[in-house]
Structure formats: structure tokens, C-alpha cells
Short mmCIF file of C-alpha atoms in Angstrom, two decimals:
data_model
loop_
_atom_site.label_atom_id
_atom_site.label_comp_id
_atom_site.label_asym_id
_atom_site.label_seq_id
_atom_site.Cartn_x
_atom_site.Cartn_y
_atom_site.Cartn_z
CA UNK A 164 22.41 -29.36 15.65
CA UNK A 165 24.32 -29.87 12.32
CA UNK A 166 24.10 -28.34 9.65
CA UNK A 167 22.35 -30.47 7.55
CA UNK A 168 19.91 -30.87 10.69
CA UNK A 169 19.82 -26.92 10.98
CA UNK A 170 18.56 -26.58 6.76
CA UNK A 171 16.42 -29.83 6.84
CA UNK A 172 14.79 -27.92 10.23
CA UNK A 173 14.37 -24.30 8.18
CA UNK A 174 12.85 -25.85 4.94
CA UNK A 175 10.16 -27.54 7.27
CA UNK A 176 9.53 -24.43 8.91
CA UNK A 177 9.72 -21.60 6.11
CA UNK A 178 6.17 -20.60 6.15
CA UNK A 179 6.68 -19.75 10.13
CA UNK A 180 9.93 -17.56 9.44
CA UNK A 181 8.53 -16.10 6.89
CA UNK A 182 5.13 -15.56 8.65
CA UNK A 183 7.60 -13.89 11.33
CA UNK A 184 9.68 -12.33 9.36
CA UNK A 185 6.13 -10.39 7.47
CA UNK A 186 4.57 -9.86 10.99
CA UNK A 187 7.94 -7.85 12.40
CA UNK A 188 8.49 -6.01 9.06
CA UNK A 189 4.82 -5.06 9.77
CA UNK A 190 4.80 -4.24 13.73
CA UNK A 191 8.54 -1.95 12.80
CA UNK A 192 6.15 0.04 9.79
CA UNK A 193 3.24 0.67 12.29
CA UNK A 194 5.60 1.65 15.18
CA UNK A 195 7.27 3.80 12.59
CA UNK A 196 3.75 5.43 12.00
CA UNK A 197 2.75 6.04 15.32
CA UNK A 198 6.16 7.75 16.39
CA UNK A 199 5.42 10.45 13.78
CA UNK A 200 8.40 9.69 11.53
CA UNK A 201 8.79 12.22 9.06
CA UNK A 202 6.02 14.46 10.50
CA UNK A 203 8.38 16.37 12.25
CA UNK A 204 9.91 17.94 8.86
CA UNK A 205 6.08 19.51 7.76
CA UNK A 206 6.71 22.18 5.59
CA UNK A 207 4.85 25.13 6.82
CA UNK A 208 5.81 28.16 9.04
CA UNK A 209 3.10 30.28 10.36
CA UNK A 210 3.88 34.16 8.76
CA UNK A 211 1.22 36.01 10.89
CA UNK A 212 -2.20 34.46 10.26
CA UNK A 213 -1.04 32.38 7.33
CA UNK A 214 0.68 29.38 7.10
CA UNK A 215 3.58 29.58 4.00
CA UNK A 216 5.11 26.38 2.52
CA UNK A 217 8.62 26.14 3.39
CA UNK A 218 11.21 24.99 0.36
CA UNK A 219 11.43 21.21 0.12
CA UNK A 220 14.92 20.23 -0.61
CA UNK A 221 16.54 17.05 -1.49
CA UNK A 222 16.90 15.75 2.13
CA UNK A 223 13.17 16.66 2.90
CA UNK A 224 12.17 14.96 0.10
CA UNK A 225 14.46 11.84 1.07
CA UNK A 226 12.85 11.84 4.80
CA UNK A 227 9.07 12.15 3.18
CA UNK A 228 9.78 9.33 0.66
CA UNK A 229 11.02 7.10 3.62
CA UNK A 230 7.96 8.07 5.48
CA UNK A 231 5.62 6.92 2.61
CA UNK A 232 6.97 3.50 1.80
CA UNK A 233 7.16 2.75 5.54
CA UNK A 234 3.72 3.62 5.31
CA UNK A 235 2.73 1.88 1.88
CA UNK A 236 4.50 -1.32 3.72
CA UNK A 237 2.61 -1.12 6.99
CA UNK A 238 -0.49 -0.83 5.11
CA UNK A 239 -0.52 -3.07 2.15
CA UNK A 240 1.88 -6.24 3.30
CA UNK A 241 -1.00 -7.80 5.90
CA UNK A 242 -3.10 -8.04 2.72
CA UNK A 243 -0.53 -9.53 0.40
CA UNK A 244 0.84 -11.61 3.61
CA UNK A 245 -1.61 -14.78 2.25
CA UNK A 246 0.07 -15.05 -1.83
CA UNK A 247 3.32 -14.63 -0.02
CA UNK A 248 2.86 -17.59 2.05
CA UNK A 249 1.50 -19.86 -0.09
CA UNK A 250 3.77 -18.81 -2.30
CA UNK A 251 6.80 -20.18 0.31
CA UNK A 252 4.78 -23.37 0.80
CA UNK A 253 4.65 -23.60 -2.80
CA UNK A 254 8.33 -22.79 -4.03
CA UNK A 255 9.08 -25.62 -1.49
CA UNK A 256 7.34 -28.50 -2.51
CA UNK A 257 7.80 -27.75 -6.38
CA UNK A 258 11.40 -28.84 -6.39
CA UNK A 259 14.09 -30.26 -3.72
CA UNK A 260 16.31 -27.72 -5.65
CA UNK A 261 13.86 -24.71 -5.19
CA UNK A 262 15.56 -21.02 -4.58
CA UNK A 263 15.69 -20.73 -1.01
CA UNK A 264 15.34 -16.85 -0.81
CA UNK A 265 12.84 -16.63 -3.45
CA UNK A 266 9.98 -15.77 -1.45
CA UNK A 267 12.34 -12.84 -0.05
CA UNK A 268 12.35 -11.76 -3.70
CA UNK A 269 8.67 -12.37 -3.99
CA UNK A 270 8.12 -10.32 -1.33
CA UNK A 271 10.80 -7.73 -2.11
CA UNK A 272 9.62 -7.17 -5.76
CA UNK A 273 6.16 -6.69 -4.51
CA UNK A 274 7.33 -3.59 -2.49
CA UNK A 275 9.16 -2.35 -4.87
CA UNK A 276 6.15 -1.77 -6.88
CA UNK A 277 4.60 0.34 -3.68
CA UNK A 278 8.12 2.19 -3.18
CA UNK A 279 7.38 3.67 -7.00
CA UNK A 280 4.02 4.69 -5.97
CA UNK A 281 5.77 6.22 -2.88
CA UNK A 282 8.06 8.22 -4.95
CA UNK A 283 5.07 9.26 -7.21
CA UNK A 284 2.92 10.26 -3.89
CA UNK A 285 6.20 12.39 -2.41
CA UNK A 286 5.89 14.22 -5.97
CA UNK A 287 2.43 14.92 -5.28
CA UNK A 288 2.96 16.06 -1.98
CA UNK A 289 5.67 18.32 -3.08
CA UNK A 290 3.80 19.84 -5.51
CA UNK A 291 0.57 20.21 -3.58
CA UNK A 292 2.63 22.15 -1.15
CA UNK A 293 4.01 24.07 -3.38
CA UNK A 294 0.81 25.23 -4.68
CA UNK A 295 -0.53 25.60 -0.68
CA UNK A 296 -3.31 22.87 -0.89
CA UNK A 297 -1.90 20.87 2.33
CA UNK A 298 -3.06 22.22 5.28
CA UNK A 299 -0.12 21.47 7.98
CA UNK A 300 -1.60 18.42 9.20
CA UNK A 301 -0.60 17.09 5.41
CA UNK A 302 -4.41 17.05 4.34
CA UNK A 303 -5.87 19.21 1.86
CA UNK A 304 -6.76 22.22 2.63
CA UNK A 305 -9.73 22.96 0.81
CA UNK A 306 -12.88 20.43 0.82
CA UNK A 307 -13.40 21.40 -3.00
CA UNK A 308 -10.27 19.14 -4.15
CA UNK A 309 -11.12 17.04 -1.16
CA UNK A 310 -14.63 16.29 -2.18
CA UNK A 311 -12.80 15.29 -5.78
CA UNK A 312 -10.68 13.36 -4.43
CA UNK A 313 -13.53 11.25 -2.60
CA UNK A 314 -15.52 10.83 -5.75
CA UNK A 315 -12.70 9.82 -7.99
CA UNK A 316 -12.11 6.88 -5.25
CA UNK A 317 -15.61 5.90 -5.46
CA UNK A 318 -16.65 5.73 -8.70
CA UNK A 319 -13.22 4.10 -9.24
CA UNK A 320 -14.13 1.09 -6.77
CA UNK A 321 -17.25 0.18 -9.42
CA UNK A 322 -14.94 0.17 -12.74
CA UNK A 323 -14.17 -3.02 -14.49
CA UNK A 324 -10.43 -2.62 -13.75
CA UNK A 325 -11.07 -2.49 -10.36
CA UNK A 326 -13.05 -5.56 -9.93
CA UNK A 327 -10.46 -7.25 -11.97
CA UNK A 328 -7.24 -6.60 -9.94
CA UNK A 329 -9.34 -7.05 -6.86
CA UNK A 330 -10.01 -10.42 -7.77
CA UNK A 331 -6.53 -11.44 -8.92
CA UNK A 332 -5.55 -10.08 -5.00
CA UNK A 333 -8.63 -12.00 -3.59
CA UNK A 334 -7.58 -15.38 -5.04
CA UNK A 335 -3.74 -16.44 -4.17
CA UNK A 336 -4.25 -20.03 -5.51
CA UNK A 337 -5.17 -18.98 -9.15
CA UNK A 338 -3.21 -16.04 -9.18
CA UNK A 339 -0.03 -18.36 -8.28
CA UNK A 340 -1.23 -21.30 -10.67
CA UNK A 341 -1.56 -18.87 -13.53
CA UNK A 342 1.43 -16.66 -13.01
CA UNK A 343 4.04 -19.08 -11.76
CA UNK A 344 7.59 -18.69 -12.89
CA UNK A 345 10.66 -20.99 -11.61
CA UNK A 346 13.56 -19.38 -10.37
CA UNK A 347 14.87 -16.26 -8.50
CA UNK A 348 14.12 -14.28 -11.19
CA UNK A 349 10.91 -15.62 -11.74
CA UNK A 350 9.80 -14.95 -8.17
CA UNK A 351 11.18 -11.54 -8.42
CA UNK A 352 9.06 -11.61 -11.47
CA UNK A 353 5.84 -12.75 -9.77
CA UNK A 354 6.23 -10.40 -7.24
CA UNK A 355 5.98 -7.62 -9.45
CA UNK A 356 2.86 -8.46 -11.40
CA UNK A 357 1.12 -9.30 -8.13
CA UNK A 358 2.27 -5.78 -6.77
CA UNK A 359 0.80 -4.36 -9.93
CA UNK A 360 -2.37 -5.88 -9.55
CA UNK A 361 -2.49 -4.30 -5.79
CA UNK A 362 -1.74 -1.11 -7.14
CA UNK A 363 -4.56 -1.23 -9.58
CA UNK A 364 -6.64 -2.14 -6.77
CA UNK A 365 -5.51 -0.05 -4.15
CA UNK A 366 -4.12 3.31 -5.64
CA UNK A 367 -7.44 5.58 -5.58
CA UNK A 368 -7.87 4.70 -2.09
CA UNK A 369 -4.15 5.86 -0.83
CA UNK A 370 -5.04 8.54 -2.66
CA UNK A 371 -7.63 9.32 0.46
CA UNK A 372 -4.55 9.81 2.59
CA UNK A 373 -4.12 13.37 1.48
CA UNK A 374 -8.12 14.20 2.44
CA UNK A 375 -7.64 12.75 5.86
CA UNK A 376 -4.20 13.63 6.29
CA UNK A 377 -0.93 12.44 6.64
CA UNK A 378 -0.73 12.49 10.55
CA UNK A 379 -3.84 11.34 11.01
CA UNK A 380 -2.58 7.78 12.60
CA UNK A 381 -6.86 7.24 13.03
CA UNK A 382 -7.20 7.84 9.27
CA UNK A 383 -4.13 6.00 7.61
CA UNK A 384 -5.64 2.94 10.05
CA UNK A 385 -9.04 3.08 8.95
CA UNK A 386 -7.81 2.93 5.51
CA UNK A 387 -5.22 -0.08 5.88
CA UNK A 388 -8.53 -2.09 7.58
CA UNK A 389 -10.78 -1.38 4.59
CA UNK A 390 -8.43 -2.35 2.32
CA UNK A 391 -7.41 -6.00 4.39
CA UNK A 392 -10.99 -6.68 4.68
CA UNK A 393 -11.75 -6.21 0.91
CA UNK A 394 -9.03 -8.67 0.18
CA UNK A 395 -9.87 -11.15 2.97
CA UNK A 396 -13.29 -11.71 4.21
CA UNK A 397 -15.61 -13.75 1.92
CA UNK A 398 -18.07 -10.64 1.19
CA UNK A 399 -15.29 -8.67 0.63
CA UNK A 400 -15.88 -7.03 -3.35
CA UNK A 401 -19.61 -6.60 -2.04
CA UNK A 402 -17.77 -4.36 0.75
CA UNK A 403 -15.63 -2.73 -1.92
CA UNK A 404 -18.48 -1.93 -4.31
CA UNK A 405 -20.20 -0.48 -1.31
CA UNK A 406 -17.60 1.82 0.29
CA UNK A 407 -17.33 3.04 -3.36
CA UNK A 408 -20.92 3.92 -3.16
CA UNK A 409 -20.36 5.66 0.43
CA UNK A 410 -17.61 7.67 -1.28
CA UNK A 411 -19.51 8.87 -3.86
CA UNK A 412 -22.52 9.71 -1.79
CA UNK A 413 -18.97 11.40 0.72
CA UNK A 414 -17.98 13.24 -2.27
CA UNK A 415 -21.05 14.65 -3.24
CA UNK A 416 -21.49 15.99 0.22
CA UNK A 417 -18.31 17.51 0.36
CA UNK A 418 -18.77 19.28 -2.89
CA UNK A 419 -22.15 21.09 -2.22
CA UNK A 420 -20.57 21.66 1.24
CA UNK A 421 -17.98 23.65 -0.36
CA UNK A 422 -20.54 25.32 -3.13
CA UNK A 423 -22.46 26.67 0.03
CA UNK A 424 -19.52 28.03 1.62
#
């Protein structure tokens, strides 16, 4: 094949690379998550009866980082797999002189955005076992802050905001139509409002990781399914709205669970 054969054959077939290229990024995250990574390094040591926090240091705090964008990847790329391939069919046909590798930086920017929530959840993490509210398994480790944590998810899957940056992820088309920017740095640009709008749509319910825990392969899957599903299927803001409503009612539960106790 020469090589003008060999670029004529990948501009016809971008949207199947990169369809491959999103599906092995995802299959190497998920693989990632059910090896453990990272869960080896918890940091607890059992002292008797009670379990003690053991002194995060820079490396720990490297290996946990790694653990939660791997994780924020696996989870949250599926749903964002549609804008990014419309957005390669799109950057295509636009212009015979379109940047090649700007859906990479589509894509690329878009992470970025859920590798600064990952550094913001390692913080967290840090902090919460600093303060002994992780049980070992990573979860929280008392169902007061747990029962919180439920109800702040809820009610914030019924707030205007919400709604809004769920619809903007819903709707690739008008999200690409209204945001479009030429260029590598446009695409780069592009993918960082779009990963903003995720965020804002998906942040309170990564925030559920900590309740059911950080090993808890079950849990972390659960949650990656609810949130594909609220982006994809056609009744999927009616299933948003009411998994906020089952979160509140969760919450509520939890709380006078732990007022009893």
C-alpha cells in the first residue's frame, strides 16, 4: 500500500480506530480495576482491635492518584465515547485540511478534566484517612457521613444545574454545533468544556464511591452503569431524577439507622 493509499485508507476509517482505540483504553481501565491496582497500598494496620491509618507519603499518594483516574477513565469514557465520535466524523468532513489528531486532543482534554477531579478525590481520601473515617475496604466507616453523603447525591440529581449539564452530555449533535471550535487547540478546547459539563453531571455520584468503597469492583460497576444509562437510553433524565429520589429516600434510611444505633 502507499502512502498516500495508507492516509486516504485511515481518514475513511477514523471513526473505527478511534472506536478501537476508546474501547482498549476502556477494557486496560477495567482490567486495571479488577486486578486491585492500588488496593494493595491501603493505609491501615490493625494495632490490637483497632485499625490505625498509616502515614500517606508522596509515593502513596502518586499510586492512589493513578488508581483514581484509571478509574474516573474506565467509568466515564463509555459515556462520552458518542460526542467523541461524532466529533471524529465531524472534524473530517468539515475541511480536507482538518487536524488529524484532534479528536486525540478532544478526547485527551476531556480526561484531563476527570484527572483534576482525581487529584481532588486522592485529597479527600487522604484526609478522610487521616481523620479515620475509611474503613480499610476504602469506604466510610461510619453510616452517619455515609447517609450524608447519599442525600447530598440525591437531592443534587433534582437541581437545575444538574438537569442542565445532563442534557448538554445527552445531546452530542447540539452540544458539537454550539461549541465547535476549528483547530487543535480548539478541539483541545471542546474537550474541556464537554468534560466540565460531565463533571457537573457526574461529580455527586463518584462521590458514592467512598460509601460503597473503593474495592468494591460490584459497587464502582453499578455506578459506571447508572451513569451510561442516564446519558444513553431515551428515558434516561427520568432515570436520573429517579435514582435521585431512591438516594434520598437511601439517605434518610441510613441516617435514622445511625440515630438508632
Amino acid at each position: 500500500m502507499s502512502r498516500d493509499a495508507a492516509i486516504l485508507w485511515l481518514a475513511r476509517s477514523d471513526r473505527a480506530i478511534v472506536a478501537g482505540a476508546l474501547a482498549g483504553i476502556v477494557v486496560l481501565a477495567w482490567i486495571y480495576i479488577l486486578l486491585g491496582a492500588g488496593t494493595d497500598t491501603t493505609m491501615n494496620m490493625a494495632m490490637g482491635d483497632v485499625v490505625m491509618p498509616m502515614p500517606w507519603t508522596l509515593a502513596t499518594f502518586h499510586v492512589m492518584l493513578v488508581m483514581w483516574i484509571v478509574m474516573m477513565t474506565g467509568m466515564m469514557l463509555p459515556s462520552a465515547a458518542p460526542v467523541i465520535l461524532l466529533f471524529a466524523t465531524i472534524n473530517r468532513k468539515r475541511s480536507a485540511t482538518s487536524t488529524p489528531y484532534a479528536t486525540g486532543l478532544f478526547a485527551l482534554a476531556y480526561l484531563t478534566l476527570w484527572a483534576a477531579f482525581s487529584i481532588a478525590a486522592t485529597g479527600a481520601q487522604w484526609g478522610l484517612e487521616h481523620e479515620r473515617l475509611l474503613s480499610p475496604a476504602m469506604a466510610f466507616a461510619g453510616t452517619s457521613l455515609a447517609g450524608a453523603v447519599f442525600l447530598l447525591a440525591g437531592v443534587y440529581q433534582l437541581t437545575p444545574l444538574k438537569q442542565a449539564c445532563l442534557r448538554r452530555c445527552r445531546s452530542p449533535i447540539e452540544f458539537l454545533s454550539r461549541y465547535w471550535q476549528g483547530g487543535a487547540l480548539g478541539a483541545f478546547r471542546m474537550g474541556l468544556r464537554h468534560g466540565l459539563f460531565c463533571l457537573g453531571c457526574c461529580w455527586a455520584m463518584m462521590a458514592l464511591l467512598f460509601v460503597g468503597g473503593l474495592m468494591n469492583v460490584l459497587w464502582i460497576a453499578t455506578l459506571a452503569l447508572f451513569v451510561l444509562a442516564e446519558k444513553m437510553i431515551p428515558a434516561g433524565s427520568m432515570l436520573g431524577r429517579t435514582g435521585g429520589i431512591a438516594l434520598i429516600l437511601w439517605g434518610d434510611v441510613t441516617l435514622l439507622t445511625a440515630i438508632a444505633q
